[in-house]
CSV table of C-alpha atoms in Angstrom, one decimal:
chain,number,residue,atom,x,y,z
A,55,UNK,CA,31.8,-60.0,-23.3
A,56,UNK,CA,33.0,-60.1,-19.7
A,57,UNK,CA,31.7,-62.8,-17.4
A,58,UNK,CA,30.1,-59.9,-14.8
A,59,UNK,CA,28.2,-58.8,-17.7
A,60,UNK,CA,26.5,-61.7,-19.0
A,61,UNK,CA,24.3,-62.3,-15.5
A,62,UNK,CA,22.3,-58.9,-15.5
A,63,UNK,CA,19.3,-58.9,-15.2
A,64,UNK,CA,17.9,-58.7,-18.7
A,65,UNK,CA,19.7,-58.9,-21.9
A,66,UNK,CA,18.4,-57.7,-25.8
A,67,UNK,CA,18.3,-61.6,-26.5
A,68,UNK,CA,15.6,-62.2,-23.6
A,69,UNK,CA,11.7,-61.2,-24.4
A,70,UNK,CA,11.6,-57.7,-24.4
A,71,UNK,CA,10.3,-55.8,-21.1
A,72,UNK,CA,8.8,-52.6,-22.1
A,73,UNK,CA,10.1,-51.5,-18.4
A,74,UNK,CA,13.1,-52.2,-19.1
A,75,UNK,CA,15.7,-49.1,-20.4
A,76,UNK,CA,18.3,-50.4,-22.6
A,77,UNK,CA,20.1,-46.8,-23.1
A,78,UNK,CA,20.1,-46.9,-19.3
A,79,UNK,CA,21.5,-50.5,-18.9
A,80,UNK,CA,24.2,-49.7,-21.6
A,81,UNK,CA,25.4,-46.9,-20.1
A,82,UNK,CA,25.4,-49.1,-16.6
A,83,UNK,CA,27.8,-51.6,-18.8
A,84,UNK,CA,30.1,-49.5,-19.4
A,85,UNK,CA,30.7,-47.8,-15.7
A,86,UNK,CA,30.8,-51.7,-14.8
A,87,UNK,CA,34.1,-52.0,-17.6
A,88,UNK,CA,36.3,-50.0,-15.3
A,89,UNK,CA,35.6,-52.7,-12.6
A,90,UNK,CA,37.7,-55.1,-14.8
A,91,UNK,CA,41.1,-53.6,-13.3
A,92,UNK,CA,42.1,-50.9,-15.6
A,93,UNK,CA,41.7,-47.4,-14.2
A,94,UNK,CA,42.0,-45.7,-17.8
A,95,UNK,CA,40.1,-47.0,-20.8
A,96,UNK,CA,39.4,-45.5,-24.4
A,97,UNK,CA,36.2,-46.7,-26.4
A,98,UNK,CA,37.6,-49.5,-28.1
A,99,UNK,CA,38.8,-50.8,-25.1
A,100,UNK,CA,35.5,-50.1,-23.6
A,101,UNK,CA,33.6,-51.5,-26.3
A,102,UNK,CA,35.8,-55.0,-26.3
A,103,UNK,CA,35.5,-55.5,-22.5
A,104,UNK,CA,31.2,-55.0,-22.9
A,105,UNK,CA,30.7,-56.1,-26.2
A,106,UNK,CA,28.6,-52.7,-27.3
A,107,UNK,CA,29.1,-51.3,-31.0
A,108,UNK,CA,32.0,-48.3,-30.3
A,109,UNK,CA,29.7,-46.2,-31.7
A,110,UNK,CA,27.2,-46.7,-29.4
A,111,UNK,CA,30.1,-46.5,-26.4
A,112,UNK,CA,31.2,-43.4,-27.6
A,113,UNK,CA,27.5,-42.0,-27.1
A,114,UNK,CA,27.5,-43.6,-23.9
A,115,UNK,CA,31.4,-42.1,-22.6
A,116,UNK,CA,30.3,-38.8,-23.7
A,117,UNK,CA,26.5,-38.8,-21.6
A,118,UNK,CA,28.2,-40.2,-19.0
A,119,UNK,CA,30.9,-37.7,-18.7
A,120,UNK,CA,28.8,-34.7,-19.1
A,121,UNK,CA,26.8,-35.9,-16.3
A,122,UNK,CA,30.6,-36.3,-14.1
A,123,UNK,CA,30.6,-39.7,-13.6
A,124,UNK,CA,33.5,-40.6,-16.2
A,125,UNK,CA,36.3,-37.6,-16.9
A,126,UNK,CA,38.2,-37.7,-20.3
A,127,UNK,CA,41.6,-37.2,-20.2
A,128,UNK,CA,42.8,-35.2,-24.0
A,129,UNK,CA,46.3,-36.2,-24.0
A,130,UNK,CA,45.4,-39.8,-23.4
A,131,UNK,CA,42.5,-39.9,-25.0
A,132,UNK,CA,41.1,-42.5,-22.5
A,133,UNK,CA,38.3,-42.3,-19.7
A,134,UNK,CA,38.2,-42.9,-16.0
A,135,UNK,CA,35.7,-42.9,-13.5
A,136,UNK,CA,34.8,-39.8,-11.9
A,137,UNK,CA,33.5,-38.2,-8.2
A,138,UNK,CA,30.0,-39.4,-9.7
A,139,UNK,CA,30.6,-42.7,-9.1
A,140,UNK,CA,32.4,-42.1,-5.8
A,141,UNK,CA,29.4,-40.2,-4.4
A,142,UNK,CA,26.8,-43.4,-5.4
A,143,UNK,CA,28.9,-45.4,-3.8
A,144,UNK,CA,29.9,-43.8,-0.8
A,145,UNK,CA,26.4,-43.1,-0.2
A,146,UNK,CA,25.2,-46.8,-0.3
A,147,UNK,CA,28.3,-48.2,1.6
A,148,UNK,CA,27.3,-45.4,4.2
A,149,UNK,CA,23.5,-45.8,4.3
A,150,UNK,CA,24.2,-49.5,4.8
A,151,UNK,CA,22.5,-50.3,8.3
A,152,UNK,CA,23.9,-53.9,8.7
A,153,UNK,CA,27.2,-52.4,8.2
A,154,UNK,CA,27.2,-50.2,10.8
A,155,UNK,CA,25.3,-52.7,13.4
A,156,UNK,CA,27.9,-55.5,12.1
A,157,UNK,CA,31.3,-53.4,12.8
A,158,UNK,CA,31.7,-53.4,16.5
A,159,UNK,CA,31.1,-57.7,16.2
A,160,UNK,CA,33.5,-58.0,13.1
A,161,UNK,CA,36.0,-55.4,14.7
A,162,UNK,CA,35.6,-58.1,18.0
A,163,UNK,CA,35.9,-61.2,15.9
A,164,UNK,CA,39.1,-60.0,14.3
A,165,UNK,CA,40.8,-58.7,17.5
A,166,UNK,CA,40.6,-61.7,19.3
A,167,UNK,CA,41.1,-64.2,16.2
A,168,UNK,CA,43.2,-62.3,14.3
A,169,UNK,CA,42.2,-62.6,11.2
A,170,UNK,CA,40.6,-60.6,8.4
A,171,UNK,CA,37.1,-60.3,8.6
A,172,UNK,CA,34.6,-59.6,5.3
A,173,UNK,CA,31.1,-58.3,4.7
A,174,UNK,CA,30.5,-59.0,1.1
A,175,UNK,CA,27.4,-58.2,-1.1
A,176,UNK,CA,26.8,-60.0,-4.9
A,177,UNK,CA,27.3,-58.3,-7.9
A,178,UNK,CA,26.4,-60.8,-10.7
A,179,UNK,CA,29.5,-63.4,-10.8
A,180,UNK,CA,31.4,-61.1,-8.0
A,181,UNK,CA,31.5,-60.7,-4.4
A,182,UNK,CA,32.3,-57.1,-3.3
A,183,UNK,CA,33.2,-55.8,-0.1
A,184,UNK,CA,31.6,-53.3,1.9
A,185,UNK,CA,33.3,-53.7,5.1
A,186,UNK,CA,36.3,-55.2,6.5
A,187,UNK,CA,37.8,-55.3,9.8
A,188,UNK,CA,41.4,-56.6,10.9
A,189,UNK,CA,43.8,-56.3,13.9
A,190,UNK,CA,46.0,-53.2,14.1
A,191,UNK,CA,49.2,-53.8,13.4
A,192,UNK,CA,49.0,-57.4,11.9
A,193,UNK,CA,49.7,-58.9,9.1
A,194,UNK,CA,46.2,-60.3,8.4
A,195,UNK,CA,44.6,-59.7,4.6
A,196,UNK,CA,44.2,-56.0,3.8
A,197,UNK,CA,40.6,-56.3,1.9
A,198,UNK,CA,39.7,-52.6,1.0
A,199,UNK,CA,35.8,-51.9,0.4
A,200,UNK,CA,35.4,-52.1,-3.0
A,201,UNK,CA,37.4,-54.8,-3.8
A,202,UNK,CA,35.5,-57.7,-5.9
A,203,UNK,CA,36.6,-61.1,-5.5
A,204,UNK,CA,35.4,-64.5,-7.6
A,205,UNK,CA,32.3,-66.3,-6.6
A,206,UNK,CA,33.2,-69.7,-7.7
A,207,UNK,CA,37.0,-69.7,-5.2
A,208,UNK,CA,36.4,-67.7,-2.7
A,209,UNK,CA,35.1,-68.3,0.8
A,210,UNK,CA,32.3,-65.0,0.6
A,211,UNK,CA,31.6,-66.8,-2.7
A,212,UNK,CA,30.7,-70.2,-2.4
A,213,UNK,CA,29.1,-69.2,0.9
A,214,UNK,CA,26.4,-67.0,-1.0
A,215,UNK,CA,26.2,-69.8,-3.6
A,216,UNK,CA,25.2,-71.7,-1.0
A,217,UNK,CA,22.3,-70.0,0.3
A,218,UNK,CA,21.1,-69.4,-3.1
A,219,UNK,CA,17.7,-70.9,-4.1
A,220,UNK,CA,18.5,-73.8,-6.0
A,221,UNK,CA,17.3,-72.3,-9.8
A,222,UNK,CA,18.8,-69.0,-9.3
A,223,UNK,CA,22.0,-70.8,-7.9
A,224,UNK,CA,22.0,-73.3,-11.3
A,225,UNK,CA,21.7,-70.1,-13.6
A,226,UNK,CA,24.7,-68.6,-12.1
A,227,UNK,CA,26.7,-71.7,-12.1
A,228,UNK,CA,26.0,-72.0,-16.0
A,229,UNK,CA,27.3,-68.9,-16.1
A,230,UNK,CA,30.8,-69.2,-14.7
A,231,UNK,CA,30.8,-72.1,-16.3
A,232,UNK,CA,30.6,-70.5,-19.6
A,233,UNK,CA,33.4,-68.3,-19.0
A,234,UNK,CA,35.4,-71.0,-17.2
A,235,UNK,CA,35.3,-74.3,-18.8
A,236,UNK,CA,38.5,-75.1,-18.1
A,237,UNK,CA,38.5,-74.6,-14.7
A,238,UNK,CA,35.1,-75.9,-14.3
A,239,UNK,CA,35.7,-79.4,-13.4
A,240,UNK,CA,37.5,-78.8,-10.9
A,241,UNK,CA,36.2,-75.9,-9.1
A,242,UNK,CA,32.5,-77.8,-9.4
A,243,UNK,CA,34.1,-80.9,-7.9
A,244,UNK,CA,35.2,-77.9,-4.7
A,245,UNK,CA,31.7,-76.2,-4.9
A,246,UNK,CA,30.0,-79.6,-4.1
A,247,UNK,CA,32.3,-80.0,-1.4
A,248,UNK,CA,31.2,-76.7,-0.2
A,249,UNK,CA,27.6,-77.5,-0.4
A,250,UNK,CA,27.8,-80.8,1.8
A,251,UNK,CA,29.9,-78.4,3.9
A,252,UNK,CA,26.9,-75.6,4.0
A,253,UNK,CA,24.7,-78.6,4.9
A,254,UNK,CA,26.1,-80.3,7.5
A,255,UNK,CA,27.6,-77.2,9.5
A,256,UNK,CA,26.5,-73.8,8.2
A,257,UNK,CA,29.9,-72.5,6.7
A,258,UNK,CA,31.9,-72.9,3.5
A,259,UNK,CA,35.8,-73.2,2.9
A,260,UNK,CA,38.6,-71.8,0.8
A,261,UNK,CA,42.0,-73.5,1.9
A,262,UNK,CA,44.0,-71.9,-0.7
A,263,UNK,CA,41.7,-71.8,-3.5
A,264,UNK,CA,41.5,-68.6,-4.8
A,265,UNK,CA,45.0,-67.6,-3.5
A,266,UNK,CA,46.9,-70.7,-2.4
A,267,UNK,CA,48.4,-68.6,0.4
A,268,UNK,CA,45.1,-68.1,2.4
A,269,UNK,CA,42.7,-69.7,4.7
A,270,UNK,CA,39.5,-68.5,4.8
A,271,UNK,CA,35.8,-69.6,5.8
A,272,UNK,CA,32.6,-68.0,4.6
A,273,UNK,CA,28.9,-68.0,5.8
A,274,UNK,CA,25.6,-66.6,4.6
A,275,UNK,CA,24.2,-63.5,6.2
A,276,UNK,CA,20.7,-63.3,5.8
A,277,UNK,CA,18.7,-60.0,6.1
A,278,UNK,CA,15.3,-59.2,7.4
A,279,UNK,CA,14.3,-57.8,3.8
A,280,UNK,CA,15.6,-61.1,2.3
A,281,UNK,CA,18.8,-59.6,1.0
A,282,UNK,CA,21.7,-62.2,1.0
A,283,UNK,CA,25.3,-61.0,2.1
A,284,UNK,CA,28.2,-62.9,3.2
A,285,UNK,CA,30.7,-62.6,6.0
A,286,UNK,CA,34.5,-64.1,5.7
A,287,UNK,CA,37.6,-64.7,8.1
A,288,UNK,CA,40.6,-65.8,6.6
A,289,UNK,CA,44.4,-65.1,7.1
A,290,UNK,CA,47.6,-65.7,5.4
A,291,UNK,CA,48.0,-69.9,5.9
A,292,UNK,CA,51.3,-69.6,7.6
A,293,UNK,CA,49.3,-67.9,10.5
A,294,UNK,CA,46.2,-69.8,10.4
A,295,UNK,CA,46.1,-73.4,9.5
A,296,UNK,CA,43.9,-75.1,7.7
A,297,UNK,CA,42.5,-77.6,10.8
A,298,UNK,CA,42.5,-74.2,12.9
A,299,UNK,CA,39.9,-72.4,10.2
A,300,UNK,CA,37.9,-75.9,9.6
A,301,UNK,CA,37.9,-76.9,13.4
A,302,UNK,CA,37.2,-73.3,15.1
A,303,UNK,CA,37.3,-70.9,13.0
A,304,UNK,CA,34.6,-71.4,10.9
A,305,UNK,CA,31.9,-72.7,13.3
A,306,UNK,CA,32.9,-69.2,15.4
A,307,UNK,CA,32.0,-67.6,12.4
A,308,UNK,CA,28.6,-68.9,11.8
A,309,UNK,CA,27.5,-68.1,15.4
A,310,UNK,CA,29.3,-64.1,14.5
A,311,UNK,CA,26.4,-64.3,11.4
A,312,UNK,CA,23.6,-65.6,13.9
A,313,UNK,CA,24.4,-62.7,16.8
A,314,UNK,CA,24.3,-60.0,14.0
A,315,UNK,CA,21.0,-61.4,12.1
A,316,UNK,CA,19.2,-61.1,16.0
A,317,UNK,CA,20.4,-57.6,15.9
A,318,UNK,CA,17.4,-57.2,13.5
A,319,UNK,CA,19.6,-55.9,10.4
């Protein structure tokens, strides 16, 4: 089963919840499959990625293409996602008030830093993006809304991880963990790094952890409802050093989250 997967919200193994829809959250499971990177997908290939019987998938990829949010392709014989899915999501990028508020600041921010700047929600063991701003004509990171990028290496990441109450934050740790154990050592030995960072000066690092050609730095954006996002700036290294996004960059950052949380998002 993919790592995304096992950090939802309630599994068969937990106590059973009689409010909790299992048909429902299968069917969920397998509209999340397609975020794994392939655009077309048959059952078995479904069912490997999720872990569901593929008789139990196929039920699932045949609701959830007579409702239009997967279309079946007879000559391949595989799925894809369908303008269903497009319309949820366009509607909660759009409806997204701190996104709007937050654009003109970011769009600011990234003009006169150049860099690429991020405003990145949690999905389980990903961080996705929802907005992203960067000079015109530069050669800053292109980040396209809907991208997902790793918790455990990434600036958005360990920045959320790091606002996280501290049993929430252990559970999901565990959990990349699991799927990660040989990388574990080592990115845990950069995560508490990042922590002592988060403590000291309100900001978290990735100096070319998840992609050793980027600088980036990442702070939590906290939300008057209690919602948790992140904001990122980062740029390819040979543009922005690591000193520059330690030193200036990252402390500028953390005052870019404080003006947008007094906007009253």
């Amino acid at each position: 089963m993919n790592d995304d997967l096992e950090t939802s919200p309630a599994t068969p193994a937990e106590p059973k919840d009689r409010k909790f829809v299992e048909a429902l959250s299968r069917g969920l499971d397998v509209l999340r499959a397609f975020s794994q990177g392939a655009v077309v997908m048959g059952n078995q290939d479904i069912a490997r990625i999720t872990g569901l019987p593929k008789p139990t998938v196929s039920r699932m990829t045949y609701t959830l293409t007579k409702l239009g949010y997967l279309s079946y392709s007879p000559q391949l014989e595989k799925y894809q996602l369908d303008s269903g899915v497009l319309a949820l999501g366009y509607a909660y990028v759009s409806n997204l008030r701190v996104r709007q508020l937050a654009k003109p600041y970011m769009d600011e921010f990234a003009r006169t830093t150049n860099t690429s700047v991020g405003l990145t929600c949690r999905d389980r063991l990903s961080m996705i993006y929802v907005e992203n701003c960067r000079p015109a004509e530069t050669t800053s990171l292109r980040m396209d809304v809907g991208v997902r990028l790793p918790l455990a290496t990434t600036a958005a990441g360990r920045a959320y991880l790091a606002a996280m109450k501290d049993e929430e934050r252990a559970h999901v740790l565990a959990a990349i963990e699991s799927r990660n154990p040989e990388q574990w050592p080592e990115w845990r030995a950069q995560l508490d790094d990042c922590f002592e960072d988060f403590r000291q000066h309100g900001f978290c690092l990735s100096l070319g952890n998840w992609d050793r050609n980027v600088n980036a730095a990442g702070v939590p954006l906290y939300l008057q409802d209690g919602t948790i996002m992140a904001l990122t700036c980062g740029a390819p290294s040979y543009l922005v050093s690591e000193e520059k996004v330690k030193n200036q960059l990252a402390h500028q950052l953390a005052m870019l989250a404080r003006d947008i949380e007094r906007l009253g998002v």
